[in-house]
DNA sequence: CGAATAGTGTCTATAAGACACTATATA
DNA sequence: TATATAGTGTCTTATAGACACTATTCG
C-alpha cells in the first residue's frame, strides 16, 4: 500500500489530482460554439483547452464553487446556466498523474463572454472530433454536447443560449440548430414554449421587418423548465 | 496560496480527499432496499453508511474501477448495473477535511448480495429521511433514488432489480413499486417491454399456480434499453 | 395590393389507455 | 365448472403534427 502522504489529516492514501473543467456553450454567428482558452501553464502550454483548474480547498466551498471561480477567472463569466456533467478520471488522462476532473456544463448567451481575452469560440464537433484537445477534453466536450442535445429535447435549456429579449421564431431556430432538425412547426413550437410557462412577453415591445412584427419574450424563471413530452 | 503539498508531482495545491460511494438498490421482501454496511473505521465507526472508500491511485484505473473494487470488497458484489451518479463535495461533508465523493448507482438482484456479512438492507426513504446517515450519505441516497425513479419511467433499468427468469407480471409489479403507481395496465406494459426488445422468453419454461402459467423471460442485453416515450 | 412573417384555429393520423375477450391452469 | 391469472385484440380518447386561415407590416 501507499505510505502516508499529503495533508496530515490522518488518511493513509495518496490523493489524486482534483480539477474542474467547464464546457461552456454559446451561440455565435448562428452556430453553436464551445469556449476554449489558450493554456498558460504546463502541461500543454499554448494548446486550446477547456477552462478549468485545480480545486482550491482553501478558496472553494465545493465543486460548484470551484467551477464558478474558474468561469469568473478564465472567462470573466458571472451569469448563465451551470450544472454538473460527470466526473472524468484515470491514471492516463493527465501526464502529471492519477487525476479526476469534475466536468460542468455551462450554457450562456454570447454577450456574457465579451471581455474575455484569450478565449476562442470553436465548433464543438470540430473540437471533439477533428481538432485534438489536450487531456480527455475531447471526450468531455462530447459529453457536454450530448447533455445539451438530450436536455434540449424536453426542456427550455436552449433559452440560455440566447440574449433576452427574443422572438419565438428566433428561439425555434436555436432549437433547430441544437437538435439538428429541419423544420420545427412554428405553431406547435409556440404552444409548447408558452404552455410550459418559462417565457413571458416583454410588455409592448416589438421588432421590425418588411412584415408583421413579432412579440418579444424573456425567460421568466432562472431555472430550466421541463416539458411533458418532447419539443 | 497553499504551500506545496502532496505527491511531489509538481502542482502547488493541497489536494482534497477523494472517495467513491455507491448506492446499491435491490428488492427484498417485496420492498425497495438500499445496502448499507457498518463502518469499521473512523470517522463514524459503528454507524451504518454507504459502501465506499478512498480512491486508490495505485490500484484503481479510474473511478469506475474504484467503485467496482469497493463493491467487491465491501459487498462481495461482482455483477449488476453500475453508473456514475454525481460527485458530492465540500469542506463540511467530512470531518477529516475538504472532500469529494464520486457517487455511483448500482442496481442488482438481491441474490447477488448474499454472503456479504455486515451488510444491511434498509428502506431508502427511511434511511435518507428518518434515519441519520453519516457524511452527506442521506443526500446521496436521495439522489440515487431520484435517478432510479426517473430512469425507470423511460428505461428497462428496473429489470436489474429482479433475478432472471421472471414473468412480465412480476416485472410490472417491480415497476409499480419503484414508480409508486397503482395499476399499470398489464397489456400495455407487455407491449412496451417486448417491443423494446430488452427481454426474451426462456425457451419452454413456465411457472405454476391455480391458473394459466406464465411465460418466463430474461434480459437479452447487458445494458439498459430506452423506450420511445414513457412506460 | 403583393409579399413575407406572426400568430390562431382546426383537422387528422397516431398512439396510449381502457377494457373486452380468449387461453389455460387448479380445485 | 368456477376462478384466477396470462395473453391478445380492439375501441376510444388524447394529442402532436400538418396545415389552413387570419393579422400586420413594408414596399
Short mmCIF file of C-alpha atoms (C1' of nucleotides) in Angstrom, two decimals:
data_model
loop_
_atom_site.label_atom_id
_atom_site.label_comp_id
_atom_site.label_asym_id
_atom_site.label_seq_id
_atom_site.Cartn_x
_atom_site.Cartn_y
_atom_site.Cartn_z
CA UNK A 1 0.00 0.00 0.00
CA UNK A 2 0.95 3.61 -0.41
CA UNK A 3 2.75 5.20 2.50
CA UNK A 4 1.23 8.17 4.30
CA UNK A 5 1.27 11.29 2.18
CA UNK A 6 -0.48 14.54 1.71
CA UNK A 7 -2.22 16.64 4.22
CA UNK A 8 -1.59 15.05 7.54
CA UNK A 9 -5.32 14.63 8.06
CA UNK A 10 -4.75 11.03 9.06
CA UNK A 11 -5.67 9.10 5.95
CA UNK A 12 -3.11 6.72 4.54
CA UNK A 13 -3.68 7.10 0.84
CA UNK A 14 -2.06 9.22 -1.82
CA UNK A 15 -4.67 11.59 -3.13
CA UNK A 16 -5.43 12.02 -6.82
CA UNK A 17 -5.17 15.38 -8.56
CA UNK A 18 -8.58 17.07 -8.42
CA UNK A 19 -9.66 19.62 -11.01
CA UNK A 20 -12.78 21.09 -12.55
CA UNK A 21 -13.36 21.67 -16.26
CA UNK A 22 -16.26 23.53 -17.78
CA UNK A 23 -17.83 23.05 -21.21
CA UNK A 24 -19.24 26.50 -22.00
CA UNK A 25 -21.70 26.53 -24.89
CA UNK A 26 -22.92 29.63 -26.62
CA UNK A 27 -24.31 30.75 -29.93
CA UNK A 28 -22.08 32.86 -32.15
CA UNK A 29 -22.62 33.78 -35.76
CA UNK A 30 -25.60 31.46 -35.95
CA UNK A 31 -23.54 28.47 -34.92
CA UNK A 32 -23.14 26.52 -31.70
CA UNK A 33 -19.74 27.15 -30.14
CA UNK A 34 -17.71 25.92 -27.21
CA UNK A 35 -15.38 28.29 -25.37
CA UNK A 36 -11.73 27.24 -25.24
CA UNK A 37 -8.77 29.18 -23.93
CA UNK A 38 -5.08 29.04 -24.54
CA UNK A 39 -3.27 27.30 -21.71
CA UNK A 40 -0.74 29.41 -19.82
CA UNK A 41 0.88 26.66 -17.78
CA UNK A 42 2.23 23.17 -18.21
CA UNK A 43 1.27 20.69 -19.37
CA UNK A 44 0.16 21.56 -22.91
CA UNK A 45 1.16 25.24 -22.72
CA UNK A 46 -0.23 27.09 -25.69
CA UNK A 47 -2.84 24.50 -26.57
CA UNK A 48 -6.52 25.31 -26.66
CA UNK A 49 -8.33 23.59 -23.80
CA UNK A 50 -11.45 23.79 -21.68
CA UNK A 51 -11.43 26.46 -18.98
CA UNK A 52 -10.54 24.57 -15.84
CA UNK A 53 -8.16 24.31 -12.96
CA UNK A 54 -7.27 22.78 -9.66
CA UNK A 55 -9.79 22.59 -6.87
CA UNK A 56 -8.67 25.13 -4.24
CA UNK A 57 -9.54 23.65 -0.88
CA UNK A 58 -8.83 26.95 0.83
CA UNK A 59 -10.96 29.06 -1.52
CA UNK A 60 -13.75 26.85 -2.88
CA UNK A 61 -16.69 25.83 -0.72
CA UNK A 62 -17.40 22.90 -3.03
CA UNK A 63 -17.01 21.81 -6.67
CA UNK A 64 -19.80 24.10 -7.85
CA UNK A 65 -17.89 26.96 -6.29
CA UNK A 66 -14.70 25.86 -7.97
CA UNK A 67 -16.47 25.79 -11.35
CA UNK A 68 -17.90 29.28 -10.80
CA UNK A 69 -14.48 30.58 -9.78
CA UNK A 70 -12.87 29.11 -12.88
CA UNK A 71 -15.53 30.71 -15.08
CA UNK A 72 -15.06 34.05 -13.39
CA UNK A 73 -11.25 34.00 -13.60
CA UNK A 74 -10.76 32.43 -17.02
CA UNK A 75 -13.81 33.56 -18.95
CA UNK A 76 -14.94 36.63 -16.99
CA UNK A 77 -18.28 34.85 -16.81
CA UNK A 78 -20.69 35.68 -14.00
CA UNK A 79 -24.04 34.52 -15.24
CA UNK A 80 -25.59 31.57 -17.08
CA UNK A 81 -26.86 28.07 -16.59
CA UNK A 82 -24.39 25.79 -14.81
CA UNK A 83 -24.80 22.11 -13.98
CA UNK A 84 -22.54 19.23 -13.11
CA UNK A 85 -21.95 16.91 -16.04
CA UNK A 86 -19.89 13.93 -14.91
CA UNK A 87 -16.53 13.23 -13.35
CA UNK A 88 -13.75 12.02 -15.62
CA UNK A 89 -10.87 10.14 -14.11
CA UNK A 90 -7.99 7.79 -14.60
CA UNK A 91 -4.30 7.27 -14.40
CA UNK A 92 -3.81 8.12 -18.07
CA UNK A 93 -5.75 11.32 -18.65
CA UNK A 94 -3.18 13.74 -17.18
CA UNK A 95 0.61 13.43 -17.59
CA UNK A 96 1.04 14.69 -14.01
CA UNK A 97 -0.52 11.51 -12.66
CA UNK A 98 -3.77 9.95 -11.47
CA UNK A 99 -6.37 12.66 -11.76
CA UNK A 100 -10.06 13.30 -11.69
CA UNK A 101 -11.93 16.20 -13.17
CA UNK A 102 -15.44 17.22 -12.22
CA UNK A 103 -16.81 18.38 -15.57
CA UNK A 104 -19.50 21.05 -15.70
CA UNK A 105 -21.82 22.22 -18.43
CA UNK A 106 -22.46 25.95 -18.82
CA UNK A 107 -24.93 27.47 -21.27
CA UNK A 108 -24.71 31.24 -21.79
CA UNK A 109 -25.58 33.99 -24.26
CA UNK A 110 -22.51 35.08 -26.20
CA UNK A 111 -22.72 38.63 -24.77
CA UNK A 112 -21.66 37.20 -21.39
CA UNK A 113 -18.36 36.14 -22.91
CA UNK A 114 -17.23 39.52 -24.21
CA UNK A 115 -14.23 40.99 -22.50
CA UNK A 116 -12.60 37.63 -22.04
CA UNK A 117 -9.30 37.90 -23.84
CA UNK A 118 -7.61 34.68 -24.75
CA UNK A 119 -10.96 32.94 -25.27
CA UNK A 120 -11.75 31.17 -28.53
CA UNK A 121 -15.18 30.12 -29.68
CA UNK A 122 -14.92 26.98 -31.80
CA UNK A 123 -17.32 24.42 -33.21
CA UNK A 124 -17.89 21.62 -30.67
CA UNK A 125 -17.90 18.95 -33.34
CA UNK A 126 -14.63 20.03 -34.89
CA UNK A 127 -13.07 20.41 -31.44
CA UNK A 128 -14.03 16.98 -30.21
CA UNK A 129 -13.63 15.10 -33.47
CA UNK A 130 -11.22 16.87 -35.78
CA UNK A 131 -9.10 19.04 -33.52
CA UNK A 132 -7.12 17.23 -30.84
CA UNK A 133 -7.75 18.66 -27.40
CA UNK A 134 -5.37 18.01 -24.50
CA UNK A 135 -6.19 15.63 -21.65
CA UNK A 136 -9.53 13.96 -22.35
CA UNK A 137 -11.15 17.29 -23.14
CA UNK A 138 -12.43 15.94 -26.43
CA UNK A 139 -14.48 13.35 -24.55
CA UNK A 140 -15.68 15.98 -22.08
CA UNK A 141 -16.84 18.27 -24.90
CA UNK A 142 -18.64 15.30 -26.47
CA UNK A 143 -20.36 14.54 -23.15
CA UNK A 144 -21.37 18.18 -22.82
CA UNK A 145 -22.80 18.21 -26.33
CA UNK A 146 -24.71 15.01 -25.59
CA UNK A 147 -26.17 16.52 -22.45
CA UNK A 148 -27.11 19.77 -24.18
CA UNK A 149 -28.80 17.95 -27.05
CA UNK A 150 -30.64 15.39 -24.94
CA UNK A 151 -31.92 18.01 -22.49
CA UNK A 152 -32.96 20.29 -25.33
CA UNK A 153 -35.46 17.66 -26.45
CA UNK A 154 -37.57 18.03 -23.32
CA UNK A 155 -36.54 21.28 -21.61
CA UNK A 156 -36.01 25.01 -22.01
CA UNK A 157 -32.23 24.71 -21.67
CA UNK A 158 -31.65 26.30 -25.14
CA UNK A 159 -33.22 29.54 -23.89
CA UNK A 160 -29.92 30.15 -22.09
CA UNK A 161 -28.10 30.27 -25.43
CA UNK A 162 -29.82 33.49 -26.49
CA UNK A 163 -29.89 37.00 -25.14
CA UNK A 164 -33.22 38.33 -23.87
CA UNK A 165 -35.42 39.55 -25.38
CA UNK A 166 -36.00 37.17 -28.24
CA UNK A 167 -38.86 36.16 -30.53
CA UNK A 168 -40.49 32.74 -30.62
CA UNK A 169 -39.21 32.24 -34.16
CA UNK A 170 -35.63 33.03 -33.07
CA UNK A 171 -35.94 30.55 -30.24
CA UNK A 172 -37.31 27.97 -32.66
CA UNK A 173 -34.22 28.47 -34.82
CA UNK A 174 -32.00 27.84 -31.79
CA UNK A 175 -33.79 24.57 -31.04
CA UNK A 176 -33.42 23.53 -34.66
CA UNK A 177 -29.73 24.29 -34.60
CA UNK A 178 -29.06 22.41 -31.38
CA UNK A 179 -31.24 19.43 -32.23
CA UNK A 180 -30.16 19.32 -35.85
CA UNK A 181 -33.70 19.18 -37.20
CA UNK A 182 -35.06 20.87 -40.26
CA UNK A 183 -38.45 22.49 -39.98
CA UNK A 184 -39.89 22.53 -36.49
CA UNK A 185 -43.51 23.69 -36.94
CA UNK A 186 -43.65 27.22 -35.53
CA UNK A 187 -47.28 26.92 -34.39
CA UNK A 188 -46.66 23.77 -32.37
CA UNK A 189 -43.42 25.14 -31.02
CA UNK A 190 -45.14 28.33 -29.85
CA UNK A 191 -47.79 26.32 -27.96
CA UNK A 192 -45.17 24.16 -26.24
CA UNK A 193 -42.95 27.01 -25.16
CA UNK A 194 -45.76 29.25 -23.94
CA UNK A 195 -47.64 26.43 -22.20
CA UNK A 196 -44.62 25.44 -20.12
CA UNK A 197 -44.55 28.98 -18.77
CA UNK A 198 -40.80 29.50 -18.96
CA UNK A 199 -41.11 32.58 -21.12
CA UNK A 200 -43.15 35.79 -20.86
CA UNK A 201 -43.85 38.63 -23.29
CA UNK A 202 -41.87 41.83 -22.77
CA UNK A 203 -44.59 44.47 -22.39
CA UNK A 204 -45.40 46.38 -25.53
CA UNK A 205 -42.13 45.69 -27.32
CA UNK A 206 -41.99 44.59 -30.90
CA UNK A 207 -39.42 44.13 -33.63
CA UNK A 208 -39.34 45.37 -37.18
CA UNK A 209 -39.03 43.99 -40.71
CA UNK A 210 -40.91 44.04 -44.01
CA UNK A 211 -43.80 42.19 -42.44
CA UNK A 212 -45.78 41.75 -39.25
CA UNK A 213 -43.64 42.47 -36.17
CA UNK A 214 -43.12 39.76 -33.59
CA UNK A 215 -43.74 39.80 -29.88
CA UNK A 216 -40.56 39.73 -27.80
CA UNK A 217 -40.13 37.40 -24.85
CA UNK A 218 -37.74 36.77 -21.98
CA UNK A 219 -37.21 33.89 -19.54
CA UNK A 220 -39.48 34.12 -16.52
CA UNK A 221 -37.51 31.80 -14.28
CA UNK A 222 -33.81 31.38 -13.66
CA UNK A 223 -34.14 27.65 -13.92
CA UNK A 224 -34.70 25.17 -16.73
CA UNK A 225 -38.33 24.10 -17.23
CA UNK A 226 -39.29 20.66 -18.46
CA UNK A 227 -41.98 19.68 -20.99
CA UNK A 228 -44.43 16.83 -20.50
CA UNK A 229 -43.22 15.08 -23.63
CA UNK A 230 -40.77 16.36 -26.23
CA UNK A 231 -40.44 19.56 -28.21
CA UNK B 1 -1.95 30.34 -1.60
CA UNK B 2 -1.37 26.91 -0.18
CA UNK B 3 2.23 25.77 0.05
CA UNK B 4 3.37 22.73 -1.90
CA UNK B 5 1.91 19.50 -0.53
CA UNK B 6 1.04 16.02 -1.54
CA UNK B 7 2.70 13.94 -4.10
CA UNK B 8 5.60 15.88 -5.39
CA UNK B 9 4.12 15.79 -8.87
CA UNK B 10 4.77 19.47 -9.19
CA UNK B 11 1.39 21.06 -8.55
CA UNK B 12 1.17 23.70 -5.86
CA UNK B 13 -2.22 22.91 -4.38
CA UNK B 14 -3.35 20.84 -1.46
CA UNK B 15 -5.46 18.03 -2.78
CA UNK B 16 -8.92 17.22 -1.46
CA UNK B 17 -9.80 13.81 -0.06
CA UNK B 18 -11.17 11.68 -2.91
CA UNK B 19 -13.57 8.82 -2.27
CA UNK B 20 -16.26 6.80 -4.01
CA UNK B 21 -19.63 5.86 -2.51
CA UNK B 22 -22.14 3.51 -4.05
CA UNK B 23 -25.91 3.50 -3.63
CA UNK B 24 -26.82 -0.17 -4.16
CA UNK B 25 -30.51 -0.76 -4.73
CA UNK B 26 -32.16 -4.14 -4.62
CA UNK B 27 -35.54 -5.71 -4.00
CA UNK B 28 -36.00 -7.65 -0.78
CA UNK B 29 -39.24 -8.90 0.71
CA UNK B 30 -41.22 -7.05 -1.93
CA UNK B 31 -39.71 -3.72 -0.93
CA UNK B 32 -37.04 -1.49 -2.43
CA UNK B 33 -33.92 -1.53 -0.29
CA UNK B 34 -30.56 0.21 -0.18
CA UNK B 35 -27.48 -1.68 1.03
CA UNK B 36 -25.66 -0.13 4.00
CA UNK B 37 -22.78 -1.52 5.97
CA UNK B 38 -21.46 -0.92 9.44
CA UNK B 39 -18.37 1.27 9.37
CA UNK B 40 -15.21 -0.33 10.72
CA UNK B 41 -13.01 2.76 10.82
CA UNK B 42 -13.17 6.38 11.92
CA UNK B 43 -14.97 8.61 11.48
CA UNK B 44 -18.44 7.33 12.43
CA UNK B 45 -17.25 3.85 13.49
CA UNK B 46 -20.24 1.60 14.02
CA UNK B 47 -22.68 3.72 12.03
CA UNK B 48 -24.48 2.40 9.00
CA UNK B 49 -23.22 4.08 5.84
CA UNK B 50 -22.97 3.61 2.10
CA UNK B 51 -20.30 1.18 0.91
CA UNK B 52 -17.43 3.41 -0.11
CA UNK B 53 -13.80 4.24 0.39
CA UNK B 54 -10.76 6.13 -0.70
CA UNK B 55 -9.70 6.18 -4.31
CA UNK B 56 -6.56 4.04 -4.53
CA UNK B 57 -4.34 5.64 -7.13
CA UNK B 58 -2.08 2.61 -7.18
CA UNK B 59 -4.86 0.05 -7.58
CA UNK B 60 -7.74 1.73 -9.42
CA UNK B 61 -7.54 2.51 -13.12
CA UNK B 62 -10.27 5.13 -12.74
CA UNK B 63 -13.32 5.97 -10.60
CA UNK B 64 -15.42 3.23 -12.18
CA UNK B 65 -12.72 0.78 -11.15
CA UNK B 66 -12.68 2.18 -7.65
CA UNK B 67 -16.46 1.75 -7.40
CA UNK B 68 -16.23 -1.84 -8.61
CA UNK B 69 -13.43 -2.60 -6.14
CA UNK B 70 -15.46 -1.15 -3.27
CA UNK B 71 -18.46 -3.25 -4.26
CA UNK B 72 -16.32 -6.36 -4.47
CA UNK B 73 -14.59 -5.80 -1.14
CA UNK B 74 -17.45 -4.46 0.95
CA UNK B 75 -20.50 -6.13 -0.55
CA UNK B 76 -18.99 -9.17 -2.29
CA UNK B 77 -20.75 -7.87 -5.37
CA UNK B 78 -19.48 -8.81 -8.81
CA UNK B 79 -22.41 -8.23 -11.12
CA UNK B 80 -25.15 -5.69 -11.72
CA UNK B 81 -25.86 -2.37 -13.33
CA UNK B 82 -23.42 0.37 -12.34
CA UNK B 83 -23.44 4.00 -13.38
CA UNK B 84 -21.97 7.23 -12.15
CA UNK B 85 -24.48 9.37 -10.32
CA UNK B 86 -22.88 12.69 -9.37
CA UNK B 87 -19.95 13.98 -7.39
CA UNK B 88 -20.63 15.38 -3.95
CA UNK B 89 -18.16 17.75 -2.43
CA UNK B 90 -17.43 20.43 0.11
CA UNK B 91 -15.45 21.48 3.11
CA UNK B 92 -18.23 20.41 5.52
CA UNK B 93 -19.25 16.94 4.42
CA UNK B 94 -16.35 15.02 6.01
CA UNK B 95 -14.82 15.83 9.41
CA UNK B 96 -11.39 14.92 8.01
CA UNK B 97 -11.48 17.95 5.73
CA UNK B 98 -12.32 19.14 2.23
CA UNK B 99 -13.52 16.07 0.38
CA UNK B 100 -15.24 14.94 -2.75
CA UNK B 101 -17.04 11.69 -3.33
CA UNK B 102 -17.88 10.29 -6.73
CA UNK B 103 -21.26 8.69 -6.07
CA UNK B 104 -22.35 5.67 -8.09
CA UNK B 105 -25.70 3.97 -8.55
CA UNK B 106 -25.83 0.18 -8.59
CA UNK B 107 -28.96 -1.87 -9.31
CA UNK B 108 -28.75 -5.59 -8.54
CA UNK B 109 -30.92 -8.63 -7.78
CA UNK B 110 -30.85 -9.43 -4.07
CA UNK B 111 -29.27 -12.83 -4.72
CA UNK B 112 -26.06 -11.04 -5.68
CA UNK B 113 -25.82 -9.63 -2.17
CA UNK B 114 -25.91 -12.91 -0.25
CA UNK B 115 -22.74 -13.84 1.52
CA UNK B 116 -21.94 -10.24 2.37
CA UNK B 117 -21.74 -10.17 6.15
CA UNK B 118 -22.11 -6.82 7.80
CA UNK B 119 -24.50 -5.64 5.08
CA UNK B 120 -27.92 -4.26 5.99
CA UNK B 121 -30.79 -3.78 3.57
CA UNK B 122 -32.89 -0.82 4.65
CA UNK B 123 -35.66 1.26 3.15
CA UNK B 124 -34.17 4.15 1.13
CA UNK B 125 -36.84 6.57 2.31
CA UNK B 126 -36.32 5.81 5.98
CA UNK B 127 -32.56 5.90 5.55
CA UNK B 128 -32.45 9.26 3.86
CA UNK B 129 -35.27 10.93 5.74
CA UNK B 130 -35.79 9.32 9.13
CA UNK B 131 -32.50 7.67 9.91
CA UNK B 132 -29.45 9.95 10.05
CA UNK B 133 -26.66 8.72 7.83
CA UNK B 134 -23.08 9.92 8.30
CA UNK B 135 -21.40 12.39 5.92
CA UNK B 136 -23.94 13.52 3.32
CA UNK B 137 -24.97 9.95 2.59
CA UNK B 138 -28.61 10.84 3.13
CA UNK B 139 -28.42 13.27 0.19
CA UNK B 140 -26.55 10.70 -1.91
CA UNK B 141 -29.22 8.06 -1.26
CA UNK B 142 -31.89 10.61 -2.20
CA UNK B 143 -30.04 11.39 -5.44
CA UNK B 144 -29.78 7.67 -6.18
CA UNK B 145 -33.48 7.18 -5.59
CA UNK B 146 -34.26 10.13 -7.84
CA UNK B 147 -32.12 8.68 -10.61
CA UNK B 148 -33.60 5.20 -10.25
CA UNK B 149 -37.16 6.54 -10.34
CA UNK B 150 -36.64 8.97 -13.20
CA UNK B 151 -34.85 6.41 -15.36
CA UNK B 152 -37.48 3.78 -14.60
CA UNK B 153 -40.06 5.94 -16.34
CA UNK B 154 -38.41 5.52 -19.73
CA UNK B 155 -35.99 2.59 -19.49
CA UNK B 156 -35.53 -1.05 -18.54
CA UNK B 157 -33.37 -0.20 -15.52
CA UNK B 158 -35.79 -1.96 -13.10
CA UNK B 159 -35.07 -5.28 -14.83
CA UNK B 160 -31.80 -5.28 -12.90
CA UNK B 161 -33.69 -5.41 -9.61
CA UNK B 162 -35.03 -8.91 -10.28
CA UNK B 163 -33.43 -12.29 -10.72
CA UNK B 164 -33.81 -13.96 -14.12
CA UNK B 165 -36.04 -15.60 -15.13
CA UNK B 166 -39.11 -13.55 -14.34
CA UNK B 167 -42.63 -13.13 -15.68
CA UNK B 168 -44.00 -9.99 -17.28
CA UNK B 169 -46.44 -9.59 -14.38
CA UNK B 170 -43.61 -9.79 -11.85
CA UNK B 171 -41.70 -7.15 -13.78
CA UNK B 172 -44.81 -4.99 -13.89
CA UNK B 173 -45.03 -5.22 -10.10
CA UNK B 174 -41.42 -4.06 -9.82
CA UNK B 175 -42.13 -1.02 -12.00
CA UNK B 176 -45.19 -0.23 -9.88
CA UNK B 177 -43.17 -0.47 -6.70
CA UNK B 178 -40.34 1.74 -7.95
CA UNK B 179 -42.59 4.31 -9.60
CA UNK B 180 -45.13 4.29 -6.83
CA UNK B 181 -48.08 3.83 -9.15
CA UNK B 182 -51.16 1.72 -8.60
CA UNK B 183 -52.41 -0.33 -11.52
CA UNK B 184 -50.14 -0.29 -14.55
CA UNK B 185 -52.19 -1.97 -17.31
CA UNK B 186 -50.58 -5.35 -17.90
CA UNK B 187 -51.47 -5.49 -21.59
CA UNK B 188 -49.89 -2.14 -22.35
CA UNK B 189 -46.90 -2.93 -20.17
CA UNK B 190 -46.32 -6.21 -22.01
CA UNK B 191 -46.35 -4.45 -25.38
CA UNK B 192 -43.87 -1.81 -24.22
CA UNK B 193 -41.43 -4.24 -22.65
CA UNK B 194 -41.49 -6.75 -25.51
CA UNK B 195 -41.37 -4.09 -28.24
CA UNK B 196 -38.21 -2.53 -26.83
CA UNK B 197 -36.53 -5.91 -27.19
CA UNK B 198 -34.72 -5.91 -23.86
CA UNK B 199 -36.30 -9.18 -22.76
CA UNK B 200 -36.65 -12.59 -24.35
CA UNK B 201 -38.66 -15.69 -23.45
CA UNK B 202 -36.77 -18.54 -21.81
CA UNK B 203 -37.50 -21.48 -24.12
CA UNK B 204 -40.33 -23.74 -22.97
CA UNK B 205 -40.24 -22.71 -19.34
CA UNK B 206 -43.39 -21.88 -17.45
CA UNK B 207 -44.45 -21.26 -13.90
CA UNK B 208 -47.26 -22.75 -11.86
CA UNK B 209 -50.26 -21.58 -9.85
CA UNK B 210 -54.02 -22.14 -9.72
CA UNK B 211 -54.39 -20.63 -13.16
CA UNK B 212 -52.76 -20.28 -16.54
CA UNK B 213 -48.97 -20.45 -16.24
CA UNK B 214 -46.89 -17.52 -17.39
CA UNK B 215 -44.05 -17.36 -19.84
CA UNK B 216 -40.69 -16.69 -18.23
CA UNK B 217 -38.28 -14.10 -19.58
CA UNK B 218 -34.73 -12.92 -19.10
CA UNK B 219 -32.80 -9.82 -20.12
CA UNK B 220 -31.34 -10.12 -23.61
CA UNK B 221 -28.78 -7.35 -23.28
CA UNK B 222 -26.43 -6.38 -20.50
CA UNK B 223 -27.34 -2.77 -20.93
CA UNK B 224 -30.34 -0.61 -20.16
CA UNK B 225 -32.76 -0.09 -23.06
CA UNK B 226 -34.77 3.07 -23.51
CA UNK B 227 -38.42 3.45 -24.58
CA UNK B 228 -39.66 5.97 -27.15
CA UNK B 229 -41.94 7.63 -24.63
CA UNK B 230 -42.71 6.51 -21.08
CA UNK B 231 -43.78 3.23 -19.55
"C1'" DC C 1 -52.07 45.25 -53.14
"C1'" DG C 2 -48.41 41.73 -53.05
"C1'" DA C 3 -45.06 39.59 -50.25
"C1'" DA C 4 -43.36 37.99 -46.12
"C1'" DT C 5 -43.56 36.63 -41.45
"C1'" DA C 6 -46.53 36.47 -36.95
"C1'" DG C 7 -49.97 34.26 -34.75
"C1'" DT C 8 -54.51 31.39 -34.18
"C1'" DG C 9 -57.51 27.77 -35.17
"C1'" DT C 10 -58.70 23.23 -36.96
"C1'" DC C 11 -58.29 18.67 -38.98
"C1'" DT C 12 -56.26 14.27 -38.98
"C1'" DA C 13 -53.21 10.43 -38.17
"C1'" DT C 14 -51.30 8.08 -34.45
"C1'" DA C 15 -50.63 6.07 -30.16
"C1'" DA C 16 -51.62 5.24 -25.46
"C1'" DG C 17 -55.00 3.67 -22.10
"C1'" DA C 18 -59.13 1.11 -21.10
"C1'" DC C 19 -61.09 -2.94 -21.50
"C1'" DA C 20 -63.30 -6.90 -23.80
"C1'" DC C 21 -62.30 -11.39 -24.96
"C1'" DT C 22 -59.82 -15.75 -25.26
"C1'" DA C 23 -56.44 -19.19 -23.15
"C1'" DT C 24 -55.02 -22.30 -19.64
"C1'" DA C 25 -54.11 -23.78 -15.37
"C1'" DT C 26 -56.07 -25.70 -10.35
"C1'" DA C 27 -59.52 -27.04 -7.25
"C1'" DT D 1 -67.31 -25.68 -13.77
"C1'" DA D 2 -65.77 -21.76 -11.13
"C1'" DT D 3 -61.93 -18.86 -10.60
"C1'" DA D 4 -57.80 -16.65 -11.25
"C1'" DT D 5 -54.20 -15.05 -13.98
"C1'" DA D 6 -51.89 -14.98 -18.84
"C1'" DG D 7 -52.07 -13.14 -23.11
"C1'" DT D 8 -54.33 -10.95 -27.50
"C1'" DG D 9 -57.16 -7.86 -29.84
"C1'" DT D 10 -59.99 -3.73 -30.33
"C1'" DC D 11 -62.16 0.62 -29.33
"C1'" DT D 12 -61.87 5.16 -27.59
"C1'" DT D 13 -59.71 9.24 -26.47
"C1'" DA D 14 -55.89 12.43 -26.13
"C1'" DT D 15 -52.54 14.74 -28.69
"C1'" DA D 16 -48.92 16.02 -31.77
"C1'" DG D 17 -48.05 17.36 -36.45
"C1'" DA D 18 -49.73 19.35 -40.63
"C1'" DC D 19 -51.71 22.99 -42.45
"C1'" DA D 20 -55.36 26.38 -43.40
"C1'" DC D 21 -56.50 30.83 -42.28
"C1'" DT D 22 -56.17 35.50 -40.35
"C1'" DA D 23 -53.12 39.55 -38.82
"C1'" DT D 24 -49.84 43.05 -39.65
"C1'" DT D 25 -46.21 45.22 -41.52
"C1'" DC D 26 -43.33 47.30 -45.74
"C1'" DG D 27 -42.55 48.48 -50.37
#
